[in-house]
PDB file of C-alpha atoms in Angstrom:
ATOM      1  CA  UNK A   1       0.000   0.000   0.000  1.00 55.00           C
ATOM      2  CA  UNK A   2       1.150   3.263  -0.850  1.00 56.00           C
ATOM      3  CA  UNK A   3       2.443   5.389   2.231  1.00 61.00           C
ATOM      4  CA  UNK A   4       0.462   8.786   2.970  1.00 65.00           C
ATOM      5  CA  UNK A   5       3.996  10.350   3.210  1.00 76.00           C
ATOM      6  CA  UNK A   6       5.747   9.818   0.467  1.00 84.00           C
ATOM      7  CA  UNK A   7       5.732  11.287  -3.109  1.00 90.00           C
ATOM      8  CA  UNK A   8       3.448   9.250  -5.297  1.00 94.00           C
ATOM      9  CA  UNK A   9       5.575   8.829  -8.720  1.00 95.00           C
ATOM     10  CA  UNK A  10       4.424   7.670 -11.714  1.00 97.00           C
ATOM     11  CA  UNK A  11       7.254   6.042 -14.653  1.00 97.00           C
ATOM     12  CA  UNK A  12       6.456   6.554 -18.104  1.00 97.00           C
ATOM     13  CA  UNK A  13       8.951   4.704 -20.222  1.00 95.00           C
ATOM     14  CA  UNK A  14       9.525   5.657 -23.887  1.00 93.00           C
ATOM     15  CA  UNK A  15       9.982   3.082 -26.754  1.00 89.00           C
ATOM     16  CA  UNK A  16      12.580   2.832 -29.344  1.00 83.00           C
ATOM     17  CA  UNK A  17      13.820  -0.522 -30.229  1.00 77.00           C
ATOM     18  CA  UNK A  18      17.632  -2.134 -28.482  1.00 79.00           C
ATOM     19  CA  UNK A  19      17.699   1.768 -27.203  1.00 82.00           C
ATOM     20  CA  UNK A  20      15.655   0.711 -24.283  1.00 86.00           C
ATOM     21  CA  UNK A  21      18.356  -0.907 -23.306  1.00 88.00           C
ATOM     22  CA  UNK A  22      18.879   2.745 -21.727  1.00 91.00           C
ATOM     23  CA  UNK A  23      15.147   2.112 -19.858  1.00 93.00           C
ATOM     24  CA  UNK A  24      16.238  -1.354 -18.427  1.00 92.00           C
ATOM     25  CA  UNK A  25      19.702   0.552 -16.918  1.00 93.00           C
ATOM     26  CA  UNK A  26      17.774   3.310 -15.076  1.00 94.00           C
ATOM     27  CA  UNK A  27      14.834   0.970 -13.719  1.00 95.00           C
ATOM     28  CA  UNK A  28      17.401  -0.929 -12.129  1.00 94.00           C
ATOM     29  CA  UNK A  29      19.173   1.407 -10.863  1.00 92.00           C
ATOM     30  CA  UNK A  30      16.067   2.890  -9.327  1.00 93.00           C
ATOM     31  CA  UNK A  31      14.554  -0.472  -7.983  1.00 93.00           C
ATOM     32  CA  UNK A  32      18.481  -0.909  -6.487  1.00 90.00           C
ATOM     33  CA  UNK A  33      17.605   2.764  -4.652  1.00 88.00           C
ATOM     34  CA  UNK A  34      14.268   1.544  -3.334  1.00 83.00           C
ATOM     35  CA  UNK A  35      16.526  -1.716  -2.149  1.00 56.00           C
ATOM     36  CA  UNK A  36      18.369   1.255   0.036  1.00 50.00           C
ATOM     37  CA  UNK A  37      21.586   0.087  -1.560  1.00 45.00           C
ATOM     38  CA  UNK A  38      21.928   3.797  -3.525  1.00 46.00           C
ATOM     39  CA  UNK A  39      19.825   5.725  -0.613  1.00 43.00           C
ATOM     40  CA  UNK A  40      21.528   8.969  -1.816  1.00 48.00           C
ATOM     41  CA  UNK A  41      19.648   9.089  -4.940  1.00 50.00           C
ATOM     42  CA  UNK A  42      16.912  10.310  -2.794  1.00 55.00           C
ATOM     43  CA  UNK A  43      14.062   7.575  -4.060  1.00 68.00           C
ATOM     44  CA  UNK A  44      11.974   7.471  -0.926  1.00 82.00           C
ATOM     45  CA  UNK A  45       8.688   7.480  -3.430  1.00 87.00           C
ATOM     46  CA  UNK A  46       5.751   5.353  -3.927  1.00 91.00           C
ATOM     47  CA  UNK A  47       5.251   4.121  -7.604  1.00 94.00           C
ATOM     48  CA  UNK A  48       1.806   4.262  -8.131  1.00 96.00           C
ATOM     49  CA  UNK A  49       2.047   3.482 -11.772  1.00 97.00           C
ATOM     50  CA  UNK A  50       4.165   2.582 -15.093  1.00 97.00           C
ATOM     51  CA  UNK A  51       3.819   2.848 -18.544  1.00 97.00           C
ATOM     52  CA  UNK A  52       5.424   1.898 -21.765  1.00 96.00           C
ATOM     53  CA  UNK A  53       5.670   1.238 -25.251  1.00 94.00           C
ATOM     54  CA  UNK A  54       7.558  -1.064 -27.169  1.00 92.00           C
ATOM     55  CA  UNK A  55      10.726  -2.237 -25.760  1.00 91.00           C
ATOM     56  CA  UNK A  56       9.578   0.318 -23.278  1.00 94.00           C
ATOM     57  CA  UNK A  57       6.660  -1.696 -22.649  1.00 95.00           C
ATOM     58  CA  UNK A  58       8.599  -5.038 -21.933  1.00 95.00           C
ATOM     59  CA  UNK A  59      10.959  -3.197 -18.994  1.00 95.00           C
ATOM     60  CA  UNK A  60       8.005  -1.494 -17.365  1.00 97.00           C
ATOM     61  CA  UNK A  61       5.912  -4.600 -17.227  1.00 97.00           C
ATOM     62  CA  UNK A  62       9.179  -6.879 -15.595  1.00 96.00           C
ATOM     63  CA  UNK A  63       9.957  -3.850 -12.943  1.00 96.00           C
ATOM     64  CA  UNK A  64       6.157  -3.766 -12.763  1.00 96.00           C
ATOM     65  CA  UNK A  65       6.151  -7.636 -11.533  1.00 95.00           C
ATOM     66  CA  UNK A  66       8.362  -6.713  -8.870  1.00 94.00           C
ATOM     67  CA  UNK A  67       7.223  -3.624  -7.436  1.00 94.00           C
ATOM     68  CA  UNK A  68       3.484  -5.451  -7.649  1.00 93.00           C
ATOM     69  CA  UNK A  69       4.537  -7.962  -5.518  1.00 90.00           C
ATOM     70  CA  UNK A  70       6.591  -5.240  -3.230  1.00 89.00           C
ATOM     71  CA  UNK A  71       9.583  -7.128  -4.303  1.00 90.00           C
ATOM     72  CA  UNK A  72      11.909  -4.537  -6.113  1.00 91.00           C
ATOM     73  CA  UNK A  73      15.057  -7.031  -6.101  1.00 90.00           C
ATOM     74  CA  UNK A  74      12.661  -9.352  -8.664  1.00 91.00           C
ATOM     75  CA  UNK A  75      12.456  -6.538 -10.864  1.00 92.00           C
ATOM     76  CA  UNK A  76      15.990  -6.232 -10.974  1.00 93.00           C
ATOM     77  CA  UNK A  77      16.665 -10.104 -11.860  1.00 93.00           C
ATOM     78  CA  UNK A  78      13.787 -10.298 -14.282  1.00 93.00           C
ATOM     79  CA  UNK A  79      15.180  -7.076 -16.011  1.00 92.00           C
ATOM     80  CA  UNK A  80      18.845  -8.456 -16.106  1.00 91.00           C
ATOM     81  CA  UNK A  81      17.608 -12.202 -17.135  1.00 89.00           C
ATOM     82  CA  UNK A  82      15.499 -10.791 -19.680  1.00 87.00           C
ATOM     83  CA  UNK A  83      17.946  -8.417 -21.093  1.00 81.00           C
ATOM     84  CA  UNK A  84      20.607 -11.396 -21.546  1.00 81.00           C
ATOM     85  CA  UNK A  85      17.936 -13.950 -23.170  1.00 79.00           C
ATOM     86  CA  UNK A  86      18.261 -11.075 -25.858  1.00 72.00           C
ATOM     87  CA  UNK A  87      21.742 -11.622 -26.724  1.00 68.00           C
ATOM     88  CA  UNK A  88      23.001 -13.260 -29.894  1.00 59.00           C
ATOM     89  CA  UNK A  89      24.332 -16.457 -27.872  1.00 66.00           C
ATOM     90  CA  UNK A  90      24.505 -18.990 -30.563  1.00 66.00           C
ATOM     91  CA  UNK A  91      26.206 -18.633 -34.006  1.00 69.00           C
ATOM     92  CA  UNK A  92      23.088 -18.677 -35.792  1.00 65.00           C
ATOM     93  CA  UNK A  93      21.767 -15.643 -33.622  1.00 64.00           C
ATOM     94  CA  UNK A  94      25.008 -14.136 -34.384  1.00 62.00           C
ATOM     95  CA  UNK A  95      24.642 -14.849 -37.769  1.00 65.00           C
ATOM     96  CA  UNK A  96      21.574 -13.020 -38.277  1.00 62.00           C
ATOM     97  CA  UNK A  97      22.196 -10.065 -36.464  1.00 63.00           C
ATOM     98  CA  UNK A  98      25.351  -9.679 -38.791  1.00 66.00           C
ATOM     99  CA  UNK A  99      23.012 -10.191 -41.841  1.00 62.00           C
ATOM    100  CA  UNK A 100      20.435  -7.345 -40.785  1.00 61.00           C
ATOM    101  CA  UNK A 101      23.286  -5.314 -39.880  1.00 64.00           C
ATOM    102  CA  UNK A 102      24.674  -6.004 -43.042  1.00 59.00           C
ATOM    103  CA  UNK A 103      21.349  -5.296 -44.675  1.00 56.00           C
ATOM    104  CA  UNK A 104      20.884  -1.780 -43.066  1.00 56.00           C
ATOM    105  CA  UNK A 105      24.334  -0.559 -44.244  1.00 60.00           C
ATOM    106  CA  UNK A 106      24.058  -1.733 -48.102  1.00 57.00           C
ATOM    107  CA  UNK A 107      19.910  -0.413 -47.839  1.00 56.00           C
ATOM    108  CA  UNK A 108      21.542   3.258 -47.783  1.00 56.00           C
ATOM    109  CA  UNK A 109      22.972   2.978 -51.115  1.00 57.00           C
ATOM    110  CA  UNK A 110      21.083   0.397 -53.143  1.00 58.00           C
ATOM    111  CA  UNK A 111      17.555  -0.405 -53.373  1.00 59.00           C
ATOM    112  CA  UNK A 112      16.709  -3.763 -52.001  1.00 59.00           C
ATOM    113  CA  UNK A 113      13.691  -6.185 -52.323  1.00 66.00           C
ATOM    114  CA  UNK A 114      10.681  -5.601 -49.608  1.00 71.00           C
ATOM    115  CA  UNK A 115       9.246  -9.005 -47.936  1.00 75.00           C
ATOM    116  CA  UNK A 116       6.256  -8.553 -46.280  1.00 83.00           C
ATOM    117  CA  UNK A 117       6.535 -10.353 -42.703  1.00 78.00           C
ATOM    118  CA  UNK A 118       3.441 -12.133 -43.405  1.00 81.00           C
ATOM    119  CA  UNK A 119       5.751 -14.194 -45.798  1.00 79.00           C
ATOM    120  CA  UNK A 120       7.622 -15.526 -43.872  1.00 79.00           C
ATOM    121  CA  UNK A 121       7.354 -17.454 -40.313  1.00 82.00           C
ATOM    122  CA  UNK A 122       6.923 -15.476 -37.317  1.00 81.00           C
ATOM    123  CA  UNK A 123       9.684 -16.433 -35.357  1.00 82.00           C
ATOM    124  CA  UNK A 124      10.973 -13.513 -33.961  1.00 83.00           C
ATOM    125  CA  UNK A 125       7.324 -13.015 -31.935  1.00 87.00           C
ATOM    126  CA  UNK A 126       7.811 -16.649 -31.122  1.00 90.00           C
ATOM    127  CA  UNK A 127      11.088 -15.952 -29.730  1.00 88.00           C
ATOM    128  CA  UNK A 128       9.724 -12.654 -27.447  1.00 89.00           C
ATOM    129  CA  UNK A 129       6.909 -14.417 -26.091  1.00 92.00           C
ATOM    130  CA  UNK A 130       9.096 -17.202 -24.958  1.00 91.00           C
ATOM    131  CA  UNK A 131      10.963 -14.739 -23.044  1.00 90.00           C
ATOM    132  CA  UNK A 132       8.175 -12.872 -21.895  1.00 92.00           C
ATOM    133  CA  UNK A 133       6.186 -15.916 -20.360  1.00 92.00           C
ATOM    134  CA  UNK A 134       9.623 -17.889 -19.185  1.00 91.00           C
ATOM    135  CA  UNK A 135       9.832 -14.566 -17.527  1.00 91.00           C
ATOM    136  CA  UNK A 136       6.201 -13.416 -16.652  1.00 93.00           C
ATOM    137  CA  UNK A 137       3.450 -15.019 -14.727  1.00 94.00           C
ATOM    138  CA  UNK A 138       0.370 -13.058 -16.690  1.00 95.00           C
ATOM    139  CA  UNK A 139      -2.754 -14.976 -14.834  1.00 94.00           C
ATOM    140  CA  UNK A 140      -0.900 -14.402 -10.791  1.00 94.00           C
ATOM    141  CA  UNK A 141      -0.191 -10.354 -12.217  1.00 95.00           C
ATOM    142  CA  UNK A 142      -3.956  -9.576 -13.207  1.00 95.00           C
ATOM    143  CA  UNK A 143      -5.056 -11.115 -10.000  1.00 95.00           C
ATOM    144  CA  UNK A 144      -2.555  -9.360  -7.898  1.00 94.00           C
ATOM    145  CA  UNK A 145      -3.259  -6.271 -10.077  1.00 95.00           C
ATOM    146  CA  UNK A 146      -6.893  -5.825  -9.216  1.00 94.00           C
ATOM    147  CA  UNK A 147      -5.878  -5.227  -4.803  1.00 93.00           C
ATOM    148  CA  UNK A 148      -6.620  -2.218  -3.543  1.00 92.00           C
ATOM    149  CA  UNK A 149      -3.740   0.329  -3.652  1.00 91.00           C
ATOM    150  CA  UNK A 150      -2.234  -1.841  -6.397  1.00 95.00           C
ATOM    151  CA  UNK A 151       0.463   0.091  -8.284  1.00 96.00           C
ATOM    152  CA  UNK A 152      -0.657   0.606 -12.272  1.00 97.00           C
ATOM    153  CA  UNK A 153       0.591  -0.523 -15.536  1.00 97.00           C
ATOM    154  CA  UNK A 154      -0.496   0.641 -18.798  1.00 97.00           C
ATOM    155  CA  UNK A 155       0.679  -0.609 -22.364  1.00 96.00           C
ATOM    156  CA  UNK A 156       0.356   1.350 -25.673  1.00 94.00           C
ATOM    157  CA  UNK A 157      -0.771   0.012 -29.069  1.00 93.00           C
ATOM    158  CA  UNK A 158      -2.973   0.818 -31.990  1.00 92.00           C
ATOM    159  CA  UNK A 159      -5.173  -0.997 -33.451  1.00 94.00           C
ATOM    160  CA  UNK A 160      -4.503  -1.290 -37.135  1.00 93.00           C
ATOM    161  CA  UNK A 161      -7.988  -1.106 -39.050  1.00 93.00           C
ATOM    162  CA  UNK A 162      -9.819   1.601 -36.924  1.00 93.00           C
ATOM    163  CA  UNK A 163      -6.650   3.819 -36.045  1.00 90.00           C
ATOM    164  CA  UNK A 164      -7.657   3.585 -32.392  1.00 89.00           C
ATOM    165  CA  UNK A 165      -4.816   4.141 -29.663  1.00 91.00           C
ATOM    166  CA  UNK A 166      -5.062   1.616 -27.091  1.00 92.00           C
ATOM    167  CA  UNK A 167      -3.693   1.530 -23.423  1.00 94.00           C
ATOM    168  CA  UNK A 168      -3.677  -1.895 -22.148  1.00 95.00           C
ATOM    169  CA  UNK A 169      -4.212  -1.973 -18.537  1.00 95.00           C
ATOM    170  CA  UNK A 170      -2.662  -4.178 -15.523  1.00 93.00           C
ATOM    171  CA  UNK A 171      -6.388  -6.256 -14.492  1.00 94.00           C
ATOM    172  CA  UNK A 172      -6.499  -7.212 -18.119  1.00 91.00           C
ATOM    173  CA  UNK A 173      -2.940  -7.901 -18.931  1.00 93.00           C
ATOM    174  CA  UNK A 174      -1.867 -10.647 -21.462  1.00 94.00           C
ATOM    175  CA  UNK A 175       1.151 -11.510 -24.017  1.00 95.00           C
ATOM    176  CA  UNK A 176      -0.323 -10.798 -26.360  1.00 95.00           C
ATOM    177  CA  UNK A 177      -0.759  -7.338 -25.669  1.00 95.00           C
ATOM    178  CA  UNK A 178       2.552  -6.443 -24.752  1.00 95.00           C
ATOM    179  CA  UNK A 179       3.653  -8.671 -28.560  1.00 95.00           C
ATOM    180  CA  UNK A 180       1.217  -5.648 -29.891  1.00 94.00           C
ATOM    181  CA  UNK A 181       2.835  -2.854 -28.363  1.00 94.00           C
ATOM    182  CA  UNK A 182       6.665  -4.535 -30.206  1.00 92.00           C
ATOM    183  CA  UNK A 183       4.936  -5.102 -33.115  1.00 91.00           C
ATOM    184  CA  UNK A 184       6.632  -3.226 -35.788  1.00 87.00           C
ATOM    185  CA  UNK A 185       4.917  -3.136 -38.861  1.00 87.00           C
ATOM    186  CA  UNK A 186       8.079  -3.896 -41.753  1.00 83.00           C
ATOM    187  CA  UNK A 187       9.109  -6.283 -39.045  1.00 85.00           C
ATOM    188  CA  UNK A 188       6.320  -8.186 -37.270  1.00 89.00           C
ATOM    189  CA  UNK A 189       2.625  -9.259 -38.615  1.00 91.00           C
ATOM    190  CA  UNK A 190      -0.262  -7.613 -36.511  1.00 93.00           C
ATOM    191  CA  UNK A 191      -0.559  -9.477 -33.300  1.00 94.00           C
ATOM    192  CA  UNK A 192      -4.508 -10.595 -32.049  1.00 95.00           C
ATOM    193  CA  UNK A 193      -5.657  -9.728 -28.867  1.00 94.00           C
ATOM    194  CA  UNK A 194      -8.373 -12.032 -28.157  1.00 91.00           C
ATOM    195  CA  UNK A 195     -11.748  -9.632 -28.044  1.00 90.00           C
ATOM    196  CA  UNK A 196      -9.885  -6.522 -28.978  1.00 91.00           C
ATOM    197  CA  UNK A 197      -8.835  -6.113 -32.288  1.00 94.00           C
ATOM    198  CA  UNK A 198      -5.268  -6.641 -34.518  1.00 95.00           C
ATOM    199  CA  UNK A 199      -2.516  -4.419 -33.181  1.00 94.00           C
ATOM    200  CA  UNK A 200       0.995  -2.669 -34.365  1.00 91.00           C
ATOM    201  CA  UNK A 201       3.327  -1.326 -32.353  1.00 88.00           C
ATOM    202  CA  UNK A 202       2.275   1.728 -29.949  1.00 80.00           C
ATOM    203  CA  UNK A 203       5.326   3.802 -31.671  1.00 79.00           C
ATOM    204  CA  UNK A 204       2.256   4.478 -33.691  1.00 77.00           C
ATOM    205  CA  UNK A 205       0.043   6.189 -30.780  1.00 79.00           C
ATOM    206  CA  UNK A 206       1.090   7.173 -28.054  1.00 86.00           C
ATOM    207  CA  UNK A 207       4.659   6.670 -26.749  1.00 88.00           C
ATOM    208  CA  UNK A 208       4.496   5.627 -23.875  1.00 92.00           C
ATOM    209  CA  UNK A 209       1.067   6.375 -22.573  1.00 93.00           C
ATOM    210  CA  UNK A 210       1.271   9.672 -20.591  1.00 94.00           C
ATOM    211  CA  UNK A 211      -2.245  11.001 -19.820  1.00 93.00           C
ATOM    212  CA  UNK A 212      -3.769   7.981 -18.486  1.00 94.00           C
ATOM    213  CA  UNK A 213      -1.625   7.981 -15.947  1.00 96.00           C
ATOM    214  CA  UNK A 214      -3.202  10.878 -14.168  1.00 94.00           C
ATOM    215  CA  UNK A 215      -5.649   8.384 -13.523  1.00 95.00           C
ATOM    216  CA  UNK A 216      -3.570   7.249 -10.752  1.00 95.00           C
ATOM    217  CA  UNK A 217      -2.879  11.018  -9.561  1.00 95.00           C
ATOM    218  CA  UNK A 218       0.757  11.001  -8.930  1.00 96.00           C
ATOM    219  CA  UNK A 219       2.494  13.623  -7.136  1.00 96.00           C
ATOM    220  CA  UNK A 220       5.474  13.668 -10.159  1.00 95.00           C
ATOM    221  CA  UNK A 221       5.955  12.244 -13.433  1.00 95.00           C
ATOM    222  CA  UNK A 222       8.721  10.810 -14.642  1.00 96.00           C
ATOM    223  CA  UNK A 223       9.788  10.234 -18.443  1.00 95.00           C
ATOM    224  CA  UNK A 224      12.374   7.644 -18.903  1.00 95.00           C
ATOM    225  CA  UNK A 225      13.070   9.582 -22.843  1.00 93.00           C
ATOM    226  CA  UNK A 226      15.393   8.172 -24.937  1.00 89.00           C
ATOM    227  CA  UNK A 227      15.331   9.435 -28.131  1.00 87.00           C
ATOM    228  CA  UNK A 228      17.099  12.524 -28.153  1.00 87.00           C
ATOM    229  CA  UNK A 229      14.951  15.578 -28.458  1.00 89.00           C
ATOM    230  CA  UNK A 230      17.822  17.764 -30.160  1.00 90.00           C
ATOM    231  CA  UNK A 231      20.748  17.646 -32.218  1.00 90.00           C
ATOM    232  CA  UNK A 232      23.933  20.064 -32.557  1.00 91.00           C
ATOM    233  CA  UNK A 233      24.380  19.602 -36.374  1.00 92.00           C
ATOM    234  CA  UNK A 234      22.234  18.755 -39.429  1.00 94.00           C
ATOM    235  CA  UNK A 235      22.059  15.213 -40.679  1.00 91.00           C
ATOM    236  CA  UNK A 236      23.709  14.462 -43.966  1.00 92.00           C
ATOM    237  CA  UNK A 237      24.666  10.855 -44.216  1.00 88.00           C
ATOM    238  CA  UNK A 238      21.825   8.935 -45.137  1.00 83.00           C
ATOM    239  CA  UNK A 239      21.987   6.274 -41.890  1.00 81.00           C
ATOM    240  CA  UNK A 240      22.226   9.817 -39.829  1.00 87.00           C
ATOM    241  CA  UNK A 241      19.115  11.234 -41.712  1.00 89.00           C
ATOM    242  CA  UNK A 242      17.171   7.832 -40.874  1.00 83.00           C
ATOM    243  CA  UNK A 243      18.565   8.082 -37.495  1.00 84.00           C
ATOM    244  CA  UNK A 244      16.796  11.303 -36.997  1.00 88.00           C
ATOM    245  CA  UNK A 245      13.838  10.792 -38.851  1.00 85.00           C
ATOM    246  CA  UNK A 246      13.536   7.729 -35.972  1.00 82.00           C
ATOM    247  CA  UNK A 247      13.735  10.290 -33.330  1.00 85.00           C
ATOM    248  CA  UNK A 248      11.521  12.783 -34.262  1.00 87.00           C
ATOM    249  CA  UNK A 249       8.812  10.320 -35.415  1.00 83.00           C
ATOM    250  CA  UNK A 250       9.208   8.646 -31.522  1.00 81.00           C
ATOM    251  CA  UNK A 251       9.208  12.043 -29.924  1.00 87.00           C
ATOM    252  CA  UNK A 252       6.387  13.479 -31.537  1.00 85.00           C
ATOM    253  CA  UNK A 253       3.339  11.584 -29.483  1.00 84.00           C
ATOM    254  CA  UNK A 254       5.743  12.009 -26.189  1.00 88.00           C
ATOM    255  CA  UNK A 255       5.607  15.448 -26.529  1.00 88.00           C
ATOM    256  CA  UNK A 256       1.664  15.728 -27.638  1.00 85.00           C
ATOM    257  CA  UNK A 257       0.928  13.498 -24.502  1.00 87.00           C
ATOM    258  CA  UNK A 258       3.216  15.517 -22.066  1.00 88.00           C
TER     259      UNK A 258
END
């Protein structure tokens, strides 16, 4: 329960693909401050509620599991063991990241051929939700999520026929509604959530979810950002131009929502 004392904070954590590897660094480090093993960094706070889109979906629903279960140190090992089941630990996984890679760098000076994810099989979602549910106990969160005084989660997505942005909330959380929020469109088919609709990725609407969190009526608000809002220099080089266009695009519903 949240103490009448304390500053009631609310985490919103912005999306933007292995750059949330920047979101799972400062969530640890602030559920190692609510451990009291960094007590300077002054985070005597309640969390009344996270939220997150994309790969900033995935790290506020595993610090979510531990603060839910007033367990911070969980949310620490879950974001650690989750971020090292990413790694390219095989040769094959090695392989392919070398081959996109590899892909992205000749894309900037010749045109190559399109494939439609829906060609092929869909084994990178297969891969995610493994991780997710080896991870992520979905049925014991939605029960523990509807307590009293139950700190908040909300996932973004949009649902791809009616344009609709979509904030998934903790009671109702499943897989495959965190899948939606990662679903990239060139990358990833549209992922069902059963009695809601087909979903992309919530880079789309609103990223993360900002307003709904007054909801919870926090005392601050805090923006885990990590696509840079400025740059010193125009972008000429054509990965530098993309790089940019990928910032402003993910900064543009942050700063509409804020």
């Amino acid at each position: 329960m949240p103490h009448p004392q304390r500053p009631r904070v609310a985490i919103a954590c912005q999306g933007g693909g292995s750059h949330t590897a920047f979101t799972a660094g400062v969530l640890k480090a602030f559920l190692r401050a609510l451990r009291g093993r960094e007590g300077d960094l002054g985070c005597d706070v309640d969390v009344v509620a996270l939220s997150g889109t994309s790969g900033g979906a995935i790290f506020a629903l595993l610090a979510w599991d531990g603060l839910l279960r007033g367990e911070p140190k969980r949310g620490v090992e879950k974001l650690e063991a989750f971020w090292q089941d990413n790694e390219a630990g095989d040769p094959l996984s090695a392989l392919l990241n070398l081959s996109v890679r590899f892909a992205v760098q000749v894309g900037a000076f010749l045109a190559l051929p399109v494939v439609t994810p829906y060609a092929l099989p869909p084994w990178g979602q297969r891969r995610v939700r493994a991780m997710l549910e080896r991870r992520v106990n979905f049925a014991a969160l939605r029960a523990a999520a509807r307590h009293p005084g139950a700190p908040g989660l909300l996932i973004g997505a949009v649902e791809v026929r009616s344009g609709w942005f979509e904030v998934f909330r903790g009671p109702d959380l499943c897989a495959e509604a965190v899948l939606a929020s990662t679903a990239l469109p060139r990358l990833f088919p549209a992922v069902t959530v059963p009695g809601r609709g087909r979903y992309w990725d919530g880079l789309f609407s609103q990223n993360p979810p900002v307003r709904d969190l007054v909801d919870y009526r926090p005392d601050e608000l805090w923006v885990v950002q990590i696509n840079p809002p400025t740059r010193t220099e125009v972008p000429t080089t054509a990965d530098a131009i993309t790089d940019r266009q990928n910032e402003l695009a993910g900064n543009l519903s942050l700063e509409q929502e804020l």
